[in-house]
Short mmCIF file of C-alpha atoms in Angstrom, two decimals:
data_model
loop_
_atom_site.label_atom_id
_atom_site.label_comp_id
_atom_site.label_asym_id
_atom_site.label_seq_id
_atom_site.Cartn_x
_atom_site.Cartn_y
_atom_site.Cartn_z
CA MET A 1 -4.91 15.09 -1.63
CA ASP A 2 -6.79 16.49 1.37
CA LEU A 3 -5.23 15.19 4.56
CA ALA A 4 -6.73 17.71 6.97
CA SER A 5 -8.68 16.34 9.92
CA ALA A 6 -12.35 15.91 9.17
CA SER A 7 -14.89 17.38 11.55
CA PRO A 8 -17.00 15.09 13.75
CA GLN A 9 -20.33 13.93 12.34
CA LYS A 10 -23.67 13.92 14.11
CA ASN A 11 -24.56 10.33 13.24
CA ALA A 12 -21.98 8.08 14.88
CA LEU A 13 -20.56 5.35 12.69
CA THR A 14 -20.35 2.09 14.60
CA LEU A 15 -17.60 -0.46 14.23
CA GLU A 16 -20.13 -3.02 13.04
CA ARG A 17 -21.30 -0.73 10.21
CA PHE A 18 -17.71 0.15 9.34
CA GLU A 19 -16.82 -3.54 9.02
CA GLU A 20 -19.97 -4.32 7.03
CA HIS A 21 -19.21 -1.63 4.47
CA LEU A 22 -15.49 -2.43 4.40
CA HIS A 23 -16.16 -6.09 3.62
CA LYS A 24 -18.72 -5.15 0.96
CA ALA A 25 -16.40 -2.64 -0.73
CA ILE A 26 -13.69 -5.22 -1.36
CA ASP A 27 -16.12 -8.08 -2.08
CA LYS A 28 -15.33 -10.14 0.99
CA PRO A 29 -18.71 -11.29 2.35
CA THR A 30 -18.81 -12.71 5.86
CA THR A 31 -20.39 -16.02 4.87
CA ASN A 32 -17.19 -17.71 6.06
CA PHE A 33 -16.61 -15.77 9.24
CA ARG A 34 -15.04 -15.74 12.65
CA MET A 35 -15.62 -13.57 15.71
CA ILE A 36 -12.83 -11.25 16.82
CA ARG A 37 -12.40 -8.99 19.83
CA VAL A 38 -11.80 -5.34 19.01
CA GLY A 39 -11.00 -2.54 21.41
CA PRO A 40 -10.63 -1.18 23.91
CA SER A 41 -12.71 1.91 23.23
CA ARG A 42 -12.39 5.10 25.24
CA GLN A 43 -14.84 3.57 27.68
CA GLY A 44 -12.49 0.66 28.17
CA ARG A 45 -14.87 -1.92 26.66
CA ARG A 46 -13.91 -4.69 24.26
CA ARG A 47 -16.47 -6.35 22.02
CA GLU A 48 -16.78 -9.14 19.52
CA ILE A 49 -17.62 -8.53 15.88
CA LYS A 50 -18.13 -10.84 12.91
CA VAL A 51 -15.50 -10.65 10.15
CA HIS A 52 -14.38 -12.69 7.16
CA ASN A 53 -12.05 -15.55 8.10
CA GLY A 54 -9.12 -13.83 6.38
CA ALA A 55 -9.69 -10.35 7.76
CA HIS A 56 -7.34 -8.58 10.17
CA ARG A 57 -4.75 -11.35 10.30
CA ALA A 58 -1.75 -9.68 8.64
CA THR A 59 1.04 -9.28 11.18
CA TRP A 60 2.74 -6.51 9.19
CA ALA A 61 0.01 -3.86 9.53
CA LYS A 62 -1.88 -2.23 12.41
CA THR A 63 -4.72 0.27 12.02
CA ILE A 64 -6.16 2.75 14.50
CA ILE A 65 -9.58 4.11 13.51
CA ASN A 66 -10.77 7.23 15.33
CA SER A 67 -14.49 7.38 14.55
CA ARG A 68 -14.97 10.74 16.26
CA LEU A 69 -12.18 12.60 14.45
CA ARG A 70 -12.69 10.63 11.22
CA THR A 71 -9.03 9.68 11.01
CA ILE A 72 -7.34 6.37 10.25
CA SER A 73 -3.70 5.78 11.11
CA ILE A 74 -2.06 2.70 9.61
CA ASN A 75 1.40 1.47 10.57
CA VAL A 76 2.97 -0.99 8.15
CA PHE A 77 6.08 -2.89 9.14
CA LEU A 78 8.91 -3.80 6.80
CA ASN A 79 12.20 -5.49 7.65
CA PHE A 80 14.66 -3.49 5.56
CA LYS A 81 17.84 -5.56 5.19
CA GLN A 82 21.18 -3.81 4.83
CA ASN A 83 23.09 -6.69 3.21
CA ASN A 84 26.28 -5.23 1.66
CA LEU A 85 25.16 -1.60 1.65
CA SER A 86 27.19 1.02 3.47
CA GLN A 87 25.57 2.49 6.55
CA ALA A 88 24.99 5.80 4.73
CA ASP A 89 23.37 4.12 1.71
CA TYR A 90 21.25 1.92 3.95
CA ARG A 91 19.94 4.88 5.93
CA LYS A 92 19.16 6.80 2.75
CA LEU A 93 17.33 3.98 0.98
CA LYS A 94 15.38 3.00 4.08
CA ALA A 95 14.24 6.60 4.57
CA LEU A 96 13.26 7.02 0.91
CA ALA A 97 11.28 3.77 0.90
CA MET A 98 9.35 4.77 4.02
CA GLU A 99 8.69 8.25 2.61
CA GLY A 100 7.41 6.77 -0.64
CA ILE A 101 4.98 4.39 1.05
CA LYS A 102 3.59 7.22 3.16
CA GLN A 103 3.35 9.58 0.19
CA TYR A 104 1.55 7.25 -2.20
CA TRP A 105 -0.63 5.29 0.26
CA SER A 106 -2.00 8.17 2.37
CA ASN A 107 -5.32 9.39 1.00
CA THR A 108 -8.99 9.76 1.89
CA ILE A 109 -11.63 7.02 1.86
CA THR A 110 -15.39 6.98 2.38
CA VAL A 111 -17.09 4.31 4.48
CA ASP A 112 -20.89 4.30 4.83
CA GLY A 113 -21.01 7.90 3.63
CA VAL A 114 -18.38 9.07 6.13
CA ARG A 115 -15.06 10.41 4.86
CA PHE A 116 -11.88 9.42 6.68
CA ASN A 117 -8.42 10.89 6.29
CA VAL A 118 -5.92 8.06 6.11
CA ILE A 119 -2.23 8.33 6.99
CA VAL A 120 -0.01 5.34 6.27
CA ASN A 121 3.31 5.21 8.11
CA ALA A 122 5.98 2.71 7.09
CA LEU A 123 8.20 1.54 9.94
CA HIS A 124 11.31 -0.62 10.06
CA LYS A 125 10.97 -3.74 12.19
CA SER A 126 13.62 -6.46 12.45
CA SER A 127 11.17 -9.28 12.85
CA ARG A 128 9.69 -12.22 10.97
CA ASP A 129 6.32 -10.48 11.44
CA ALA A 130 7.38 -7.72 9.04
CA ILE A 131 7.58 -7.78 5.23
CA PRO A 132 11.17 -8.76 4.35
CA VAL A 133 12.85 -6.32 1.95
CA ASP A 134 16.33 -6.44 0.45
CA LEU A 135 17.57 -2.93 -0.26
CA LYS A 136 19.88 -2.87 -3.29
CA ILE A 137 21.71 -0.42 -5.52
CA GLU A 138 22.09 -0.84 -9.28
CA ASP A 139 25.31 0.87 -10.36
CA SER A 140 25.11 0.03 -14.07
CA PRO A 141 23.25 2.42 -16.41
CA ASP A 142 20.74 -0.35 -17.17
CA TYR A 143 17.48 -0.11 -15.24
CA SER A 144 17.05 -3.07 -12.86
CA ARG A 145 13.54 -4.11 -11.91
CA SER A 146 12.40 -4.26 -8.30
CA ILE A 147 10.16 -7.15 -7.26
CA ASN A 148 7.89 -8.31 -4.46
CA PRO A 149 6.46 -11.80 -5.06
CA ALA A 150 4.77 -11.49 -1.63
CA ILE A 151 5.32 -15.21 -1.08
CA LEU A 152 6.51 -16.62 2.24
CA GLY A 153 10.26 -17.27 2.15
CA ILE A 154 11.04 -14.89 -0.73
CA ASP A 155 12.20 -11.37 0.12
CA ALA A 156 11.10 -8.32 -1.80
CA SER A 157 13.85 -6.36 -3.58
CA PHE A 158 13.70 -2.56 -3.70
CA ILE A 159 16.41 -1.40 -6.11
CA TYR A 160 17.82 2.12 -6.23
CA GLN A 161 18.96 3.03 -9.76
CA ARG A 162 22.17 4.93 -8.96
CA GLY A 163 23.66 3.94 -12.30
CA GLN A 164 21.07 6.09 -14.07
CA SER A 165 23.26 9.08 -13.23
CA ALA A 166 25.43 7.95 -16.17
CA ASN A 167 22.40 8.73 -18.34
CA ARG A 168 22.35 12.27 -16.92
CA ILE A 169 19.40 11.56 -14.68
CA PRO A 170 19.50 13.90 -11.64
CA GLU A 171 19.78 12.35 -8.18
CA LYS A 172 16.46 13.87 -7.13
CA GLN A 173 14.72 12.13 -10.02
CA ILE A 174 16.36 8.82 -9.09
CA ASP A 175 15.21 9.33 -5.49
CA ASN A 176 11.63 10.00 -6.61
CA ASP A 177 11.62 6.91 -8.81
CA PHE A 178 12.76 4.79 -5.87
CA LYS A 179 10.02 6.19 -3.62
CA LEU A 180 7.38 5.37 -6.25
CA VAL A 181 8.77 1.89 -6.83
CA SER A 182 8.92 1.17 -3.09
CA ALA A 183 5.26 2.16 -2.68
CA HIS A 184 4.24 -0.02 -5.63
CA GLU A 185 6.21 -3.05 -4.46
CA PHE A 186 4.83 -2.76 -0.94
CA GLY A 187 1.35 -2.79 -2.48
CA HIS A 188 1.93 -6.29 -3.82
CA SER A 189 1.86 -7.57 -0.23
CA VAL A 190 -1.58 -6.00 0.19
CA LEU A 191 -2.98 -7.35 -3.09
CA MET A 192 -1.51 -10.82 -2.51
CA TYR A 193 -2.98 -11.01 0.98
CA VAL A 194 -6.47 -10.09 -0.20
CA GLY A 195 -6.68 -11.51 -3.72
CA GLY A 196 -3.77 -13.85 -4.35
CA ILE A 197 -1.60 -14.16 -7.44
CA SER A 198 -4.19 -13.06 -10.00
CA LEU A 199 -4.76 -9.72 -8.26
CA SER A 200 -1.15 -9.06 -7.25
CA TRP A 201 1.02 -10.43 -10.06
CA GLY A 202 -1.72 -9.50 -12.53
CA HIS A 203 -1.58 -5.87 -11.43
CA LYS A 204 -5.34 -5.72 -10.88
CA GLY A 205 -6.09 -7.21 -14.30
CA SER A 206 -3.71 -5.05 -16.36
CA THR A 207 -1.01 -7.70 -16.95
CA ASN A 208 -0.63 -11.44 -17.38
CA PRO A 209 0.06 -12.80 -13.88
CA LEU A 210 2.89 -15.13 -14.93
CA PHE A 211 4.61 -13.37 -17.83
CA GLN A 212 3.85 -9.80 -16.71
CA ASN A 213 3.13 -8.65 -20.26
CA ILE A 214 0.46 -5.98 -20.63
CA LYS A 215 -2.95 -7.28 -21.69
CA SER A 216 -4.54 -6.10 -24.93
CA SER A 217 -7.45 -4.71 -22.90
CA THR A 218 -5.19 -2.48 -20.80
CA PRO A 219 -5.66 1.23 -21.62
CA GLY A 220 -2.93 3.77 -22.23
CA TYR A 221 -1.97 6.51 -19.83
CA PRO A 222 -4.87 8.89 -19.14
CA MET A 223 -4.56 12.46 -20.35
CA SER A 224 -5.33 13.78 -16.84
CA GLY A 225 -6.22 12.63 -13.35
CA ASN A 226 -4.72 10.11 -10.98
CA LEU A 227 -2.90 6.94 -11.98
CA ASP A 228 -3.59 3.69 -10.15
CA LEU A 229 -0.37 2.95 -8.26
CA MET A 230 -0.89 -0.80 -8.64
CA LYS A 231 -1.85 -0.97 -12.33
CA TYR A 232 0.20 -0.98 -15.52
CA TYR A 233 -0.73 1.13 -18.53
CA ASP A 234 -0.13 0.52 -22.23
CA LYS A 235 2.28 3.21 -23.42
CA ASN A 236 1.80 2.09 -27.02
CA LYS A 237 -1.80 3.34 -26.84
CA GLN A 238 -0.99 6.53 -24.97
CA LYS A 239 2.47 7.50 -23.74
CA GLU A 240 2.98 8.87 -20.26
CA GLU A 241 3.74 12.53 -19.80
CA LYS A 242 7.08 13.44 -18.25
CA PHE A 243 7.01 12.67 -14.49
CA GLN A 244 3.34 11.59 -14.77
CA ARG A 245 3.87 8.37 -12.85
CA VAL A 246 5.75 10.12 -10.05
CA ASN A 247 3.35 13.06 -9.80
CA ASP A 248 -0.04 11.44 -10.41
CA SER A 249 0.19 7.90 -9.01
CA ILE A 250 -1.78 7.13 -5.85
CA ALA A 251 -3.10 4.09 -4.02
CA MET A 252 -6.75 3.78 -4.96
CA GLU A 253 -9.46 3.84 -2.30
CA ILE A 254 -10.26 0.15 -2.73
CA ASP A 255 -6.62 -0.78 -2.12
CA ILE A 256 -6.48 1.31 1.05
CA LYS A 257 -9.61 -0.52 2.20
CA ARG A 258 -7.88 -3.79 1.33
CA LEU A 259 -4.98 -2.72 3.53
CA ILE A 260 -7.32 -1.92 6.45
CA TRP A 261 -9.16 -5.21 5.94
CA SER A 262 -5.84 -7.05 6.11
CA SER A 263 -4.46 -5.33 9.21
CA GLU A 264 -5.06 -5.64 12.90
CA ILE A 265 -7.45 -2.89 14.01
CA LEU A 266 -8.09 -0.73 17.04
CA TRP A 267 -11.39 1.16 17.11
CA LYS A 268 -11.68 4.42 19.04
CA ALA A 269 -15.30 5.53 19.41
#
């Protein structure tokens, strides 16, 4: 993943063109639209642009787009709840979850032929505006599934599988699994915001939305290349290689664009 700063381009990309291509990429035409104020720019001006009615309303994400440096910085806010965890466990799990979201959601995207380097930073925020997350530890050797229904009033659950140590799984491997799971579960908030239950619970068409079973049309794990962080794969058709999910998973470009489309934005020309 190339996260180095891109060099400035001769042909300036305007905010209006950025929004036009962003909406088109995720199939959100502006037939049902509203006008929003975006800015200020370096010149101190604010302006109105036309966007889809649902765009840029999520309170749990804020995006800064630097059109000159070709960088996009996205802050996502999660309310990590300690519940009955010790202070040490809470600090560890919160840090791992934030690291995982940054690791798997930072990537590069191309908008109107211009490549942007995208950094996603997860931040803790004790507020109703943030995504509510219960941090939990499973101490039995049985793997416990994390969830994020992404429905108002139901908290997500990010579960750390400490009990897997009884199965001789190293702590580092358990940590890496938790980082991957946290990034995936966060992604359900993005998919639900943009596409609802069918996109989110259906894992972008790879599972049945209600029963979560893998569809017959879902392919097995690829022999090489990236894995879609938000999709399931059919291991009966092709098993995953050891550590393949941890090493090769990444948020796809369209999902990063969905995240930007969802978030509040600040444009720097």
